[in-house]
C-alpha positions in Angstrom: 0.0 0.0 0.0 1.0 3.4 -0.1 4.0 4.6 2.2 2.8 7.7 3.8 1.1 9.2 7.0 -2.8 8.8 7.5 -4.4 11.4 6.1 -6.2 14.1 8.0 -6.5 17.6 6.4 -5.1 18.7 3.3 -2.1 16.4 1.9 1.3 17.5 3.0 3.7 14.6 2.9 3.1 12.1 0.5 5.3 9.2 -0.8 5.4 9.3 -3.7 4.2 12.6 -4.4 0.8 12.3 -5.7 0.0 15.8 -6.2 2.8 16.2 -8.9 1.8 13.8 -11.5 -0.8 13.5 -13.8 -2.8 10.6 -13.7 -4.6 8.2 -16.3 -7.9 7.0 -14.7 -9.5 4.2 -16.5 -12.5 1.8 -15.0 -14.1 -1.1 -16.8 -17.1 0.9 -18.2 -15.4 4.3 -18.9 -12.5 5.6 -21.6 -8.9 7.1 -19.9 -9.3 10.4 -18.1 -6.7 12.4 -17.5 -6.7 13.7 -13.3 -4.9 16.2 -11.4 -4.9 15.3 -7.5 -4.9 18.7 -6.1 -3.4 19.3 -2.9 -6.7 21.2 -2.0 -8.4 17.5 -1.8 -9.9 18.2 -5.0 -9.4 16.6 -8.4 -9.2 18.2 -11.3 -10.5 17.3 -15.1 -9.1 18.3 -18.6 -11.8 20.5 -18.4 -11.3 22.2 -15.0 -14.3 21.2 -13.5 -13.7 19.3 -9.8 -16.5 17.4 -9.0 -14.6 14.4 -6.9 -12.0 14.5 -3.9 -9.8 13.1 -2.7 -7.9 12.1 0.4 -6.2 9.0 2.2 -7.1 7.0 5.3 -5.5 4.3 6.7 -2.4 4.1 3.9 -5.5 3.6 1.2 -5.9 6.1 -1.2 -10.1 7.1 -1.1 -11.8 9.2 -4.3 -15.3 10.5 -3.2 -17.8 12.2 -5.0 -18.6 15.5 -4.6 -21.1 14.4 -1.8 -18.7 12.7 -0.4 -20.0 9.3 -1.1 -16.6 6.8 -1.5 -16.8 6.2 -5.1 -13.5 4.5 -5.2 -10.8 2.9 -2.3 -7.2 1.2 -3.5 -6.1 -2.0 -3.0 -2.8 -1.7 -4.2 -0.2 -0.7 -5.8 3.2 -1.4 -8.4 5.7 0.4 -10.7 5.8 -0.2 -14.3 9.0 -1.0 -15.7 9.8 2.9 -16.9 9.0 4.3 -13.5 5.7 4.9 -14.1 3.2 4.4 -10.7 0.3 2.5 -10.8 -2.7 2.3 -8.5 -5.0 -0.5 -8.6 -8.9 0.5 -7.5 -12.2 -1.0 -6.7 -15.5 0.0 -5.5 -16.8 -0.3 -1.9 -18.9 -3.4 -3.4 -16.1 -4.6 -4.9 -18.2 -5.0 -8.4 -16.0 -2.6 -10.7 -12.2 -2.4 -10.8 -10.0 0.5 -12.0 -6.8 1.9 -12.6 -5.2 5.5 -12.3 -1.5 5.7 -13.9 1.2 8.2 -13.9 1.1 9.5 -16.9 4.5 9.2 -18.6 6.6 12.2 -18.4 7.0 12.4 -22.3 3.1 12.5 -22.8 1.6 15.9 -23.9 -1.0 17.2 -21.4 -3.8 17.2 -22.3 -5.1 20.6 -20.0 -7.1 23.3 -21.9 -6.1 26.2 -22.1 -7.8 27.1 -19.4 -6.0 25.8 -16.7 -2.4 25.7 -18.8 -2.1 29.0 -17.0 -3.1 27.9 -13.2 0.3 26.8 -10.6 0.6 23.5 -10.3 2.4 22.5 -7.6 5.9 21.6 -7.7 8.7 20.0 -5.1 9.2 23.3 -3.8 5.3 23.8 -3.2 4.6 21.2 -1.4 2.6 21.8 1.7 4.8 21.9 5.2 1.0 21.6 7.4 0.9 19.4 10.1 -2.2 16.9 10.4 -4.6 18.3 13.2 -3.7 15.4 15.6 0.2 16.0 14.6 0.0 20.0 15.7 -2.3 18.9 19.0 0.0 15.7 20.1 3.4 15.7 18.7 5.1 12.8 18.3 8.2 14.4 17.7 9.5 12.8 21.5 8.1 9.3 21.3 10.8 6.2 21.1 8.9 3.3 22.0 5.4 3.2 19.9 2.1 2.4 22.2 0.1 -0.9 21.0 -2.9 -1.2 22.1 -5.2 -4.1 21.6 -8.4 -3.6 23.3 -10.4 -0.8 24.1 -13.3 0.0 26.2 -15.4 3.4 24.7 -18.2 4.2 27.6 -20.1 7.3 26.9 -22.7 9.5 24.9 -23.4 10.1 21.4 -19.1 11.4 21.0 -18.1 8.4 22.0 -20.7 6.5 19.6 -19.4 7.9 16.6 -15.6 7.5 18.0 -16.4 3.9 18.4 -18.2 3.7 15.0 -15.0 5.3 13.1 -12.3 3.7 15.3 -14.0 0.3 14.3 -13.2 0.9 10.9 -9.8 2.5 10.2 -8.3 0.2 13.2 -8.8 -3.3 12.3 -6.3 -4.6 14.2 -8.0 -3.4 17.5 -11.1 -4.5 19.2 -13.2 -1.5 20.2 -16.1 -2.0 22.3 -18.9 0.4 23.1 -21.5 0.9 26.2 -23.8 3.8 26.0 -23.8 6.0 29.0 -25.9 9.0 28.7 -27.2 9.2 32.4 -25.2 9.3 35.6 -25.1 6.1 37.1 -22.8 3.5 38.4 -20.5 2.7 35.4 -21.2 -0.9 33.8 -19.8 -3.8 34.9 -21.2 -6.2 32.9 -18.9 -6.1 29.7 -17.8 -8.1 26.5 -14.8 -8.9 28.5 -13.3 -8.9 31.7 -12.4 -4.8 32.6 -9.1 -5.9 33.0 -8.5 -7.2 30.0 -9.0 -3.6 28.5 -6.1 -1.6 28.0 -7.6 1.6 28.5 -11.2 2.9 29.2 -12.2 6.0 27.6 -15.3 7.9 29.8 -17.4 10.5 27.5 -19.9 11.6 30.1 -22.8 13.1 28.7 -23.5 17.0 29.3 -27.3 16.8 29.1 -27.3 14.3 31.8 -25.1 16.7 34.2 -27.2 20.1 33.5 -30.6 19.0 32.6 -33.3 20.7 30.4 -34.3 23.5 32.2 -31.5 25.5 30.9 -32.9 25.3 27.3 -35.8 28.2 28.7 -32.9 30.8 28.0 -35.5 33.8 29.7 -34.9 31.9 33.0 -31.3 33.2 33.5 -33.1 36.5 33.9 -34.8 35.0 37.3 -32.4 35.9 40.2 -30.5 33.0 41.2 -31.3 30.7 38.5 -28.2 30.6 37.1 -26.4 29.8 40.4 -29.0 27.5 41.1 -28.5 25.1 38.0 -24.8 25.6 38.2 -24.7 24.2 42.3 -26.8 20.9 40.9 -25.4 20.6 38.1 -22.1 20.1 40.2 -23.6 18.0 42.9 -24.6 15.7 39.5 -21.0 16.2 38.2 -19.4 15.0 41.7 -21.8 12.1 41.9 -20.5 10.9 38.2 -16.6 11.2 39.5 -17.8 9.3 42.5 -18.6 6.6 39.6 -15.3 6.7 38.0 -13.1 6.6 41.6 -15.2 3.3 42.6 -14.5 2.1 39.1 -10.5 2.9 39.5 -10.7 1.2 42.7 -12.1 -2.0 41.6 -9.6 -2.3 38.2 -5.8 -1.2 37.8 -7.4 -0.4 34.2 -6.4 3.4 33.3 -9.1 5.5 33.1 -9.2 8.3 30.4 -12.0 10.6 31.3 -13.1 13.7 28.5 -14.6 16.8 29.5 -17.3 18.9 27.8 -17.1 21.2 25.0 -18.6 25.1 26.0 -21.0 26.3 22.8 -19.0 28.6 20.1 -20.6 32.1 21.0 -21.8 32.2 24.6 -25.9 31.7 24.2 -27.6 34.4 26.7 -31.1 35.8 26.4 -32.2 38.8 24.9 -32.7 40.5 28.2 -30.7 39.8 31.2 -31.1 41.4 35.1 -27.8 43.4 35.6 -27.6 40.9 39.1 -26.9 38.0 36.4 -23.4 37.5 35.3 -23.4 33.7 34.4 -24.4 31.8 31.1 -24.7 28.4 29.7 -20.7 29.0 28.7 -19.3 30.5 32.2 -21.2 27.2 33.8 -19.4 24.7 31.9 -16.3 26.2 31.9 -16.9 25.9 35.8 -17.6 21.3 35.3 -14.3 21.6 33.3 -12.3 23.5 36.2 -14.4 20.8 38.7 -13.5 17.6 36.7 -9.7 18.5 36.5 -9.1 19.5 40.0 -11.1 16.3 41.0 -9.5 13.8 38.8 -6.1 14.9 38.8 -5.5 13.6 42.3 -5.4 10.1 41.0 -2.4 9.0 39.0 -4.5 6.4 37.3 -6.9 8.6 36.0 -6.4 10.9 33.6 -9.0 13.9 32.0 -8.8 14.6 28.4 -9.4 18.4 27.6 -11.3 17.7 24.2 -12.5 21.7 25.1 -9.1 22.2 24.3 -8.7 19.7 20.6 -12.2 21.6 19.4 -10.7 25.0 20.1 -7.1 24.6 18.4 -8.9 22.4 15.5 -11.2 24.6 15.0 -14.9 24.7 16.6 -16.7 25.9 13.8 -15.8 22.7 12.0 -16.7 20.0 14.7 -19.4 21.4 17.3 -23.0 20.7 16.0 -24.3 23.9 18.4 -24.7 25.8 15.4 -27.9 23.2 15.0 -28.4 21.2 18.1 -29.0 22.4 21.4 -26.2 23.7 23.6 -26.0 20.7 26.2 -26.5 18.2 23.1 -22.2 18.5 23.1 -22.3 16.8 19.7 -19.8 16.5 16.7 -22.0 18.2 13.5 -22.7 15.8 10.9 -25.4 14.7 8.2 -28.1 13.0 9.4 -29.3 10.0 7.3 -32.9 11.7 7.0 -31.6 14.9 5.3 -31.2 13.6 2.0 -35.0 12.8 1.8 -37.2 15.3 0.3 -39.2 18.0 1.6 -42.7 18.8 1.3 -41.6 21.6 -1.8 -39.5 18.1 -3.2 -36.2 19.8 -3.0 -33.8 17.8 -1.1 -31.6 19.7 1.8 -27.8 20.6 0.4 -25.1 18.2 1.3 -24.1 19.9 4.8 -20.5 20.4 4.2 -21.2 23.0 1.4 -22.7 24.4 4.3 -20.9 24.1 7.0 -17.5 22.5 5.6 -16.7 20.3 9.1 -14.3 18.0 10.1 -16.6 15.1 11.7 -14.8 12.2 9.5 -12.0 12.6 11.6 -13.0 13.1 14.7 -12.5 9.5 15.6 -8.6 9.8 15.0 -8.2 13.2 16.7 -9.8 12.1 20.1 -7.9 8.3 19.8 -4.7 10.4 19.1 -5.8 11.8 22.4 -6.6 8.9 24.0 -2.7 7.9 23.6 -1.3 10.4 24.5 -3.2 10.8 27.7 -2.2 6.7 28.1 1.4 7.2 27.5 1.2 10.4 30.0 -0.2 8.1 32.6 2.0 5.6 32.2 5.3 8.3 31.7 5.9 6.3 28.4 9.7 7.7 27.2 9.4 10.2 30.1 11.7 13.0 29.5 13.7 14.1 32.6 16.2 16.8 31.4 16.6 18.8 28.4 20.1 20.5 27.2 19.5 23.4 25.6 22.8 25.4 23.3 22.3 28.7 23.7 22.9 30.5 19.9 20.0 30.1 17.5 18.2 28.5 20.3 17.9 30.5 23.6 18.5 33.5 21.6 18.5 34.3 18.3 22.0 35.1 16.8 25.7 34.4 18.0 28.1 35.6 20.4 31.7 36.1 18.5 34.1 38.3 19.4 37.5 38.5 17.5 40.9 38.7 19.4 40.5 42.4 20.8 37.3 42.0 22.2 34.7 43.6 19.0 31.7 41.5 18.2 32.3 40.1 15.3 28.3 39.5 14.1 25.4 41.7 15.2 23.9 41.0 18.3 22.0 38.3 19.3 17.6 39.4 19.3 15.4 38.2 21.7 12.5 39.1 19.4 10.0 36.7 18.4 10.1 33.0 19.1 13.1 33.2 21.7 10.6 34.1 24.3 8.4 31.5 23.7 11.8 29.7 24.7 12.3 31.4 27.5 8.4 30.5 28.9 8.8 27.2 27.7 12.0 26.7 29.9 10.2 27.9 33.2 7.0 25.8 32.8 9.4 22.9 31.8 11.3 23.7 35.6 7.8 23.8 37.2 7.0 20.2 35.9 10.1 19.0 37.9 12.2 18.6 34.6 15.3 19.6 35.0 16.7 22.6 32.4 20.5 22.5 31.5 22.3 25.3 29.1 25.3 24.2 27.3 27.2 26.9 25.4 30.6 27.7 23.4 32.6 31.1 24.0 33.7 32.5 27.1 31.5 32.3 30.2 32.9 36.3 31.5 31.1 37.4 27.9 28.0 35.3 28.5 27.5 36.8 32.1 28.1 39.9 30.8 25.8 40.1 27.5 22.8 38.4 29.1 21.0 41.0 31.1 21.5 42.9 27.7 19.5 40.5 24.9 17.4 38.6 28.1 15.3 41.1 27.9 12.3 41.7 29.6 14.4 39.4 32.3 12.2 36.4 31.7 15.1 34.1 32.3 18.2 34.3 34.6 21.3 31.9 33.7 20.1 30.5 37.8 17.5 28.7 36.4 19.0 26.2 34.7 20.0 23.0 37.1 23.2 22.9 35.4 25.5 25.5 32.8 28.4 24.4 30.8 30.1 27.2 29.3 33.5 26.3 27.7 34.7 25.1 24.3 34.6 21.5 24.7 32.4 18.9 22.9 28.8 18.9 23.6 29.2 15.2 24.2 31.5 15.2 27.2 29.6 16.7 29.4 26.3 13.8 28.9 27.9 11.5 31.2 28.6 14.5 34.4 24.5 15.4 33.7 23.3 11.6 33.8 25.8 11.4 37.1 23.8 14.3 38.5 20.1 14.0 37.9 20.6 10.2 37.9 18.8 9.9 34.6 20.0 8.1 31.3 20.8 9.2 27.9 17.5 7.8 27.2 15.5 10.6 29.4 17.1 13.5 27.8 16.6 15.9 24.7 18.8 18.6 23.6 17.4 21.6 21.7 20.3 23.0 19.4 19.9 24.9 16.3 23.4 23.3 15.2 22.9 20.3 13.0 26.5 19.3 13.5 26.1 19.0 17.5 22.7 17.2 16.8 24.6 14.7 15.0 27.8 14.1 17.0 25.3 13.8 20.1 23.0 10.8 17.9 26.4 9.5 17.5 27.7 9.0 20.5 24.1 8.7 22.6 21.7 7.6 20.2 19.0 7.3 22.6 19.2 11.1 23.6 16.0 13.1 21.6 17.4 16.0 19.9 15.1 19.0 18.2 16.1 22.5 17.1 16.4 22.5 13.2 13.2 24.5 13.1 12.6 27.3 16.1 9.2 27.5 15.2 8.1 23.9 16.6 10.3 23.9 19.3 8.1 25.6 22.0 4.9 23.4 21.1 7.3 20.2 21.2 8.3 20.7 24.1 5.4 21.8 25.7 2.7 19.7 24.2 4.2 16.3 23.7 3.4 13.3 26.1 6.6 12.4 27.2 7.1 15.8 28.8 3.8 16.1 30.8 6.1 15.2 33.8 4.2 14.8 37.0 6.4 12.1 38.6 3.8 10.6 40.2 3.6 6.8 40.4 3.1 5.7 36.2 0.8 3.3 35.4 2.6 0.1 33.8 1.0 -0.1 30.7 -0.5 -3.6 29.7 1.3 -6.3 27.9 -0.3 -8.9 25.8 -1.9 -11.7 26.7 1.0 -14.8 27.0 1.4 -17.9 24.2 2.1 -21.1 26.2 5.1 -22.4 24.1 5.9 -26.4 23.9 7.5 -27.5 27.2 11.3 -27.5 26.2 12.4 -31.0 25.9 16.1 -30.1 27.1 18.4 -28.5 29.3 18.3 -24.9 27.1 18.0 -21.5 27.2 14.9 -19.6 26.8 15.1 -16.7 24.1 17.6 -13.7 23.9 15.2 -10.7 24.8 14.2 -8.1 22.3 16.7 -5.3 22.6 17.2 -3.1 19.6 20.5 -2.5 18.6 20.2 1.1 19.6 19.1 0.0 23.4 21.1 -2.9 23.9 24.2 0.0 22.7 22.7 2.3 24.8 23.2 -0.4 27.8 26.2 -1.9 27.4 27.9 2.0 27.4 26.1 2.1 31.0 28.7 -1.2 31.9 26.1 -2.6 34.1 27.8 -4.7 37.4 25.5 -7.0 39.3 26.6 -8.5 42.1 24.1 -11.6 44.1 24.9 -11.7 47.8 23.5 -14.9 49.7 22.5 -13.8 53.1 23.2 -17.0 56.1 22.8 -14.7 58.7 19.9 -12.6 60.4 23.5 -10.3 61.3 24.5 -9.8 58.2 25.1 -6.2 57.5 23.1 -5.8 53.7 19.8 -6.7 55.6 20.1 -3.5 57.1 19.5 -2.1 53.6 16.6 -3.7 53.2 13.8 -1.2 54.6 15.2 1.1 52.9 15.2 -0.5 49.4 11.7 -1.8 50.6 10.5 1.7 50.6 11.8 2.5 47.1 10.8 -0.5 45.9 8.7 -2.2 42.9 6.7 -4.3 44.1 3.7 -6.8 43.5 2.9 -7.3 47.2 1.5 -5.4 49.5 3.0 -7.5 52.1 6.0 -7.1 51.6 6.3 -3.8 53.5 6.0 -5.8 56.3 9.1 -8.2 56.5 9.2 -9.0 59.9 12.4 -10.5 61.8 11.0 -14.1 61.8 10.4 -13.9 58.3 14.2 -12.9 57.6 15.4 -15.7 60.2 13.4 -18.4 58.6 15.2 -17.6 55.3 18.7 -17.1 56.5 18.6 -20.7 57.7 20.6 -23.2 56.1 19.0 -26.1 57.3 15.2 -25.1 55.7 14.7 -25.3 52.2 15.0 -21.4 52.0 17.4 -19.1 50.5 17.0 -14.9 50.6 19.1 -13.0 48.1 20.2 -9.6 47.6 21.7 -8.1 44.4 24.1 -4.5 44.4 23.7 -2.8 41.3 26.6 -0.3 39.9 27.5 1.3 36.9 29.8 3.7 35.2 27.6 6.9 36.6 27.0 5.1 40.4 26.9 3.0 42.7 23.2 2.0 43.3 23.9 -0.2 46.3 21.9 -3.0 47.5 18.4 -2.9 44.8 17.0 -5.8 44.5 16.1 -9.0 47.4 14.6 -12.2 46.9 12.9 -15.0 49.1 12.9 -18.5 47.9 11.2 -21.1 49.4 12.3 -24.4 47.6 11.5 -23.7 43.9 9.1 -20.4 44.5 10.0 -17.5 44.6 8.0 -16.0 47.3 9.3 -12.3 47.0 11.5 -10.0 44.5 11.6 -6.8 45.7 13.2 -4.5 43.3 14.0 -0.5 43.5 12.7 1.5 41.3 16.2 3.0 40.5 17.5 0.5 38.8 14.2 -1.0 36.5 15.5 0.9 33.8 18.5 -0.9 33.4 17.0 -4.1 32.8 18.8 -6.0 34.9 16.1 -8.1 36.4 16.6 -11.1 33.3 20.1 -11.6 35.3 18.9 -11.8 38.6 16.6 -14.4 38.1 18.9 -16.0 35.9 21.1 -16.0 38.9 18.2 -17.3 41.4 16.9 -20.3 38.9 20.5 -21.5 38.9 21.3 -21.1 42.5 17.6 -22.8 43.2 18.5 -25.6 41.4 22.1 -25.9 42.2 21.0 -26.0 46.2 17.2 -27.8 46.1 17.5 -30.0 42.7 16.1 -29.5 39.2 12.0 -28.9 38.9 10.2 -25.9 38.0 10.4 -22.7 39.5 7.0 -20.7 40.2 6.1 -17.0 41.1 2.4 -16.2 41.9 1.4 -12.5 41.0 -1.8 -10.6 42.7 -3.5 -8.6 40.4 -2.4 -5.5 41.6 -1.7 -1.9 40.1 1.6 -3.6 39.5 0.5 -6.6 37.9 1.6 -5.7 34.1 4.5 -4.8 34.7 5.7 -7.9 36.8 3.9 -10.1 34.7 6.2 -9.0 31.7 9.2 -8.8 33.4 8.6 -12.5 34.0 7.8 -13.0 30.3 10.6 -11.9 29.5 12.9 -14.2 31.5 11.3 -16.7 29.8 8.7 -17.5 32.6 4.9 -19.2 31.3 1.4 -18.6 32.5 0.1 -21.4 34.8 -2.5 -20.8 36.5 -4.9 -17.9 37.0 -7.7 -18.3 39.9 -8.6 -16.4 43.4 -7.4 -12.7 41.9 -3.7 -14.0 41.8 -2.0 -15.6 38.5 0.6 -18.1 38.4 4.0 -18.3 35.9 6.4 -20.9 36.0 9.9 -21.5 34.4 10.2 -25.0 33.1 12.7 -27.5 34.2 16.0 -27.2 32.1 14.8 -24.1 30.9 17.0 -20.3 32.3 16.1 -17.2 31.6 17.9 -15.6 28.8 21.3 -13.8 28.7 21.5 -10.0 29.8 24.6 -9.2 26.9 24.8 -5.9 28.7 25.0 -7.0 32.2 28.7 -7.7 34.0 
């Protein structure tokens, strides 16, 4: 199929470049046409009339007619032996075939005259515009892509036509759909168990939280009755959030809960008493402010502003309040029962040449949303520091002085998108990220000059965490910052206008994010992607697939290497992990004074095991029981991490692993069972080794850790599931581990 992004919008980066040929169309029933596939969507005839579109969805190119009925989908694609493109096309029945070739570069066009005059667009024409869900939730950050599988849509008549889209440009994923347009107890009864789910996404309806009595607009001119609606209307509003906390309590499913869009132009009656100074408008905007403040307490919930995507997108081309009533907080569309004819037998005009709107994509736009608010929960590729250079980037120009001091090159402006930097940077601090400046020159100039172009004094050289001012490579001074913030290459981004910095840095840490070619998306980069919507509160470990039970291996073997890319497993094996298993035969020995303290920063999939008591510690220090406790230092070439991980083993279960949350990232945990499963059966004899998991908020991400070492399902009953390693069988190597 075609190589290129999923189409929302007008067509701005297509591969090839359909907008710069002319194309042959030819069906089974019809003589060639020559086309022009405008970059406005439309497409052009010989004779310059436009009466199709066109666009693509889902890497298929669509041609609609001018009602925008599909007329025509692809279903693939092949070169000819001179170059030449050609698309193969069918009909949604699939009862006519077609074909639309590049014409051949040789071929005269056959334009009129009339359009031989008109631009057509060339390389250099080609449209820069970002998608909608591109410019909202930029991508620009993300490392590890977010697969879902399974998702729950509970809501009103947004999420009915989210569900009805999704279902069709995401095959691959199974979308379910509960209506919801009351406030009630959310359903439990599902098409699968909640957990199962790996996300829910809550659309609560408006009309259910306000009521009708709003729709009388003359009663805002009654004293009170404004304030009135607004104090039940949040009573309502607090007993639906009541719902979704009971909900997040019974299920370690993450919760993504919208908000409500406010009308376009604020709806108040013709007369209003001069006492009354709320509308509909002010009262939703109040539910939004109530929703957030509630919600955002609770690290596995998260609230989706679509308020926000509707503004930015555009509301005049989504909200259906220009026809609907104001609580109906619908997505405009055109109702099947338009089309029919009217009593004068003219049919109504196809609504988008009305209202041109963008309801076909709503679907995409609010699931773009839905990952993005997922991969905030869960602080997918979290981004901990950013570097920022300072010329071209913190301020616009370069410092350069020649040898008796005279600046060499105007001076640096502060004009324009620099302070939209210097914002960016602050909010970025308040977030908890920590800001670094790195610059080339002489730190006595810098000092001096910045009062000068920092100006208004938005920024002070004291907020950055760390400054590097000196003439050495950018790339030296990644390790001292990791060492500092105890962070990894991984969880950084460097902002620098200088292409050859960008590169030497992707050279020598090719996990570090760099952006700064174009000043104009830096700002919304940084402040609207995902992966820097840094809370630091616990993540939520998002959900792995489901586990294939493998044959039983026959032999004394290994299970699978695990899935590093070359690019991680490079970025791991420059950390020059050290892991180091201590067996403990004495209650005196001095680690197990580390252990509440690694308790307390610890992963962990029991709740009991906060409460190691001394008995418990005795019984597995003993060498004459069947029982082993373990404890595993950590170190590499930034620090020395200590004492992170414990086990207990009772005979061939593992009764506890206990690991701090310091050192997950280093995906060391593969060696330390290794370790354990060959000290188990070195000491207690071959046989299986078990671990039984509670489903807990932890659950996913144990469960794949185990998965990974090569460890199988067993059992799942009573709220806990069971994994084993088969006899003969070890987990797999760690190559980056020492």
């Amino acid at each position: 199929m075609l190589e290129t992004k999923t189409f929302r919008g007008l067509p701005f980066s297509l591969s090839p470049a359909l907008t710069e040929k002319i194309w042959n169309f030819q069906s089974e029933s019809t003589q060639i046409q020559q086309l022009f596939l405008s970059p406005s969507g439309r497409i052009k005839e010989p004779d310059g009339s436009n009466a199709w579109l066109w666009k693509i969805e889902n890497h298929q190119l669509l041609i609609l007619a001018n009602d925008g009925d599909l007329a025509w989908q692809s279903t693939g694609m092949e070169y000819r032996a001179d170059g030449r493109l050609v698309i193969f096309l069918e009909t949604p029945k699939h009862d006519l075939c077609a074909i639309l070739e590049e014409q051949a570069s040789s071929s005269k066009p056959l334009l009129t005259e009339k359009t031989t005059n008109a631009v057509l667009p060339t390389q250099n024409m080609e449209s820069t515009e970002l998608e909608d869900s591109e410019f909202i939730f930029p991508s620009n950050l993300e490392i590890v892509p977010t697969k879902v599988k399974k998702v729950l849509i509970i809501g009103s008549s947004i999420g009915a036509l989210c569900h009805e889209q999704l279902t069709q440009q995401y095959l691959d994923i199974r979308f379910d759909f509960i209506p919801y347009d009351f406030v009630a107890p959310l359903p439990v009864s599902l098409p699968i168990p909640l957990e199962d789910y790996d996300f829910v996404y809550l659309q609560p309806s408006l009309r259910s939280i306000l009521g009708d009595d709003i729709i009388w607009g003359t009663r805002f001119n009654v004293p009170n009755f404004a304030q009135n609606i607004l104090t039940n209307a949040q009573k309502t509003l607090k007993n639906f959030i009541q719902h979704v906390l009971d909900y997040a309590a019974l299920f370690n499913t993450p919760l993504l809960v919208s908000n409500f869009l406010t009308p376009q132009i604020p709806p108040r009656p013709f007369s209003r008493d001069p006492g009354v100074n709320m509308s509909v408008s002010t009262i939703i905007q109040t539910l939004n402010v109530l929703l957030d403040t509630e919600l955002d307490k609770h690290p596995q919930i998260k609230l989706l502003d679509m308020e926000a995507v509707a503004s930015i997108v555009g509301k005049r081309y989504i909200q259906d309040d220009t026809i609907y009533f104001n609580t109906h907080n619908g997505i405009i569309f055109q109702d099947w029962d338009d089309f029919g004819p009217f009593e004068q037998g003219s049919p109504l005009p196809y609504l988008q040449t009305i209202y041109p709107n963008k309801h076909n994509i709503i679907g995409t736009l609010l699931f773009r949303q839905m990952i993005w608010g997922l991969r905030t929960l869960c602080q997918t590729d979290c981004v901990k520091t950013v570097i920022f250079s300072l010329d071209n980037t913190v301020w616009r120009g370069k410092l350069s002085k020649n040898d008796s001091g005279t600046q060499t090159l105007p001076m640096p402006r502060q004009d324009g998108w620099p302070m939209g930097i210097w914002e960016a940077i602050q909010y970025l601090r308040g977030r908890g990220i920590k800001v670094c400046l790195y610059a080339d020159g002489n730190e006595a100039d810098i000092q001096a000059q910045w009062d000068k172009i920092i100006e208004p004094k938005f920024l002070a050289l004291e907020d950055f965490d760390y400054v590097a001012v000196n003439s050495a490579p950018i790339n030296s001074i990644i390790p001292d910052i990791c060492s500092k913030f105890s962070v990894q290459p991984a969880e950084i981004v460097l902002v620098d206008a200088s292409a050859i910095r960008r590169a030497a840095i992707t050279e020598s840490f090719p996990d570090i994010r760099t952006i700064g070619k174009n000043p104009y998306l830096t700002r919304r980069i940084l402040l609207w992607a995902a992966e820097t919507q840094a809370d630091f509160k616990q993540a939520v470990p998002h959900k792995t697939e489901k586990l294939e039970i493998p044959p039983a291996p026959s032999a004394a073997m290994q299970a699978p290497a695990a899935n590093f890319t070359s690019q991680s497993l490079k970025m791991l094996q420059f950390m020059e992990c050290k892991v180091s298993a201590h067996q403990i035969i004495s209650s005196d020995d001095r680690l197990l004074e580390t252990l509440p303290s690694l308790i307390k920063n610890s992963l962990t999939s029991k709740a009991e095991d906060v409460n190691i008591t001394r008995e418990t510690i005795t019984s597995f220090t003993s060498l004459d029981s069947k029982k082993m406790l373990l404890i595993f230092s950590v170190k590499d070439r930034f620090a020395d991490y200590g004492p992170s991980a414990a086990m207990f083993i009772d005979d061939h279960t593992i009764n506890r692993f206990i690991l701090s949350a310091r050192v997950h990232g280093m995906v060391t945990e593969t060696f330390m069972l290794s370790e354990a499963a060959q000290l188990i059966r070195n000491q207690f004899g071959e046989g299986d080794i078990t671990i039984s998991l509670p489903m807990t908020s932890n659950i996913s991400l144990f469960r794949n850790m185990y998965a990974q070492a090569g460890f199988l399902p067993k059992d799942h009953k009573g709220g806990t599931e069971v994994f084993y390693l088969p006899a003969g069988l070890l987990p797999p190597a760690s190559p980056h581990v020492f």
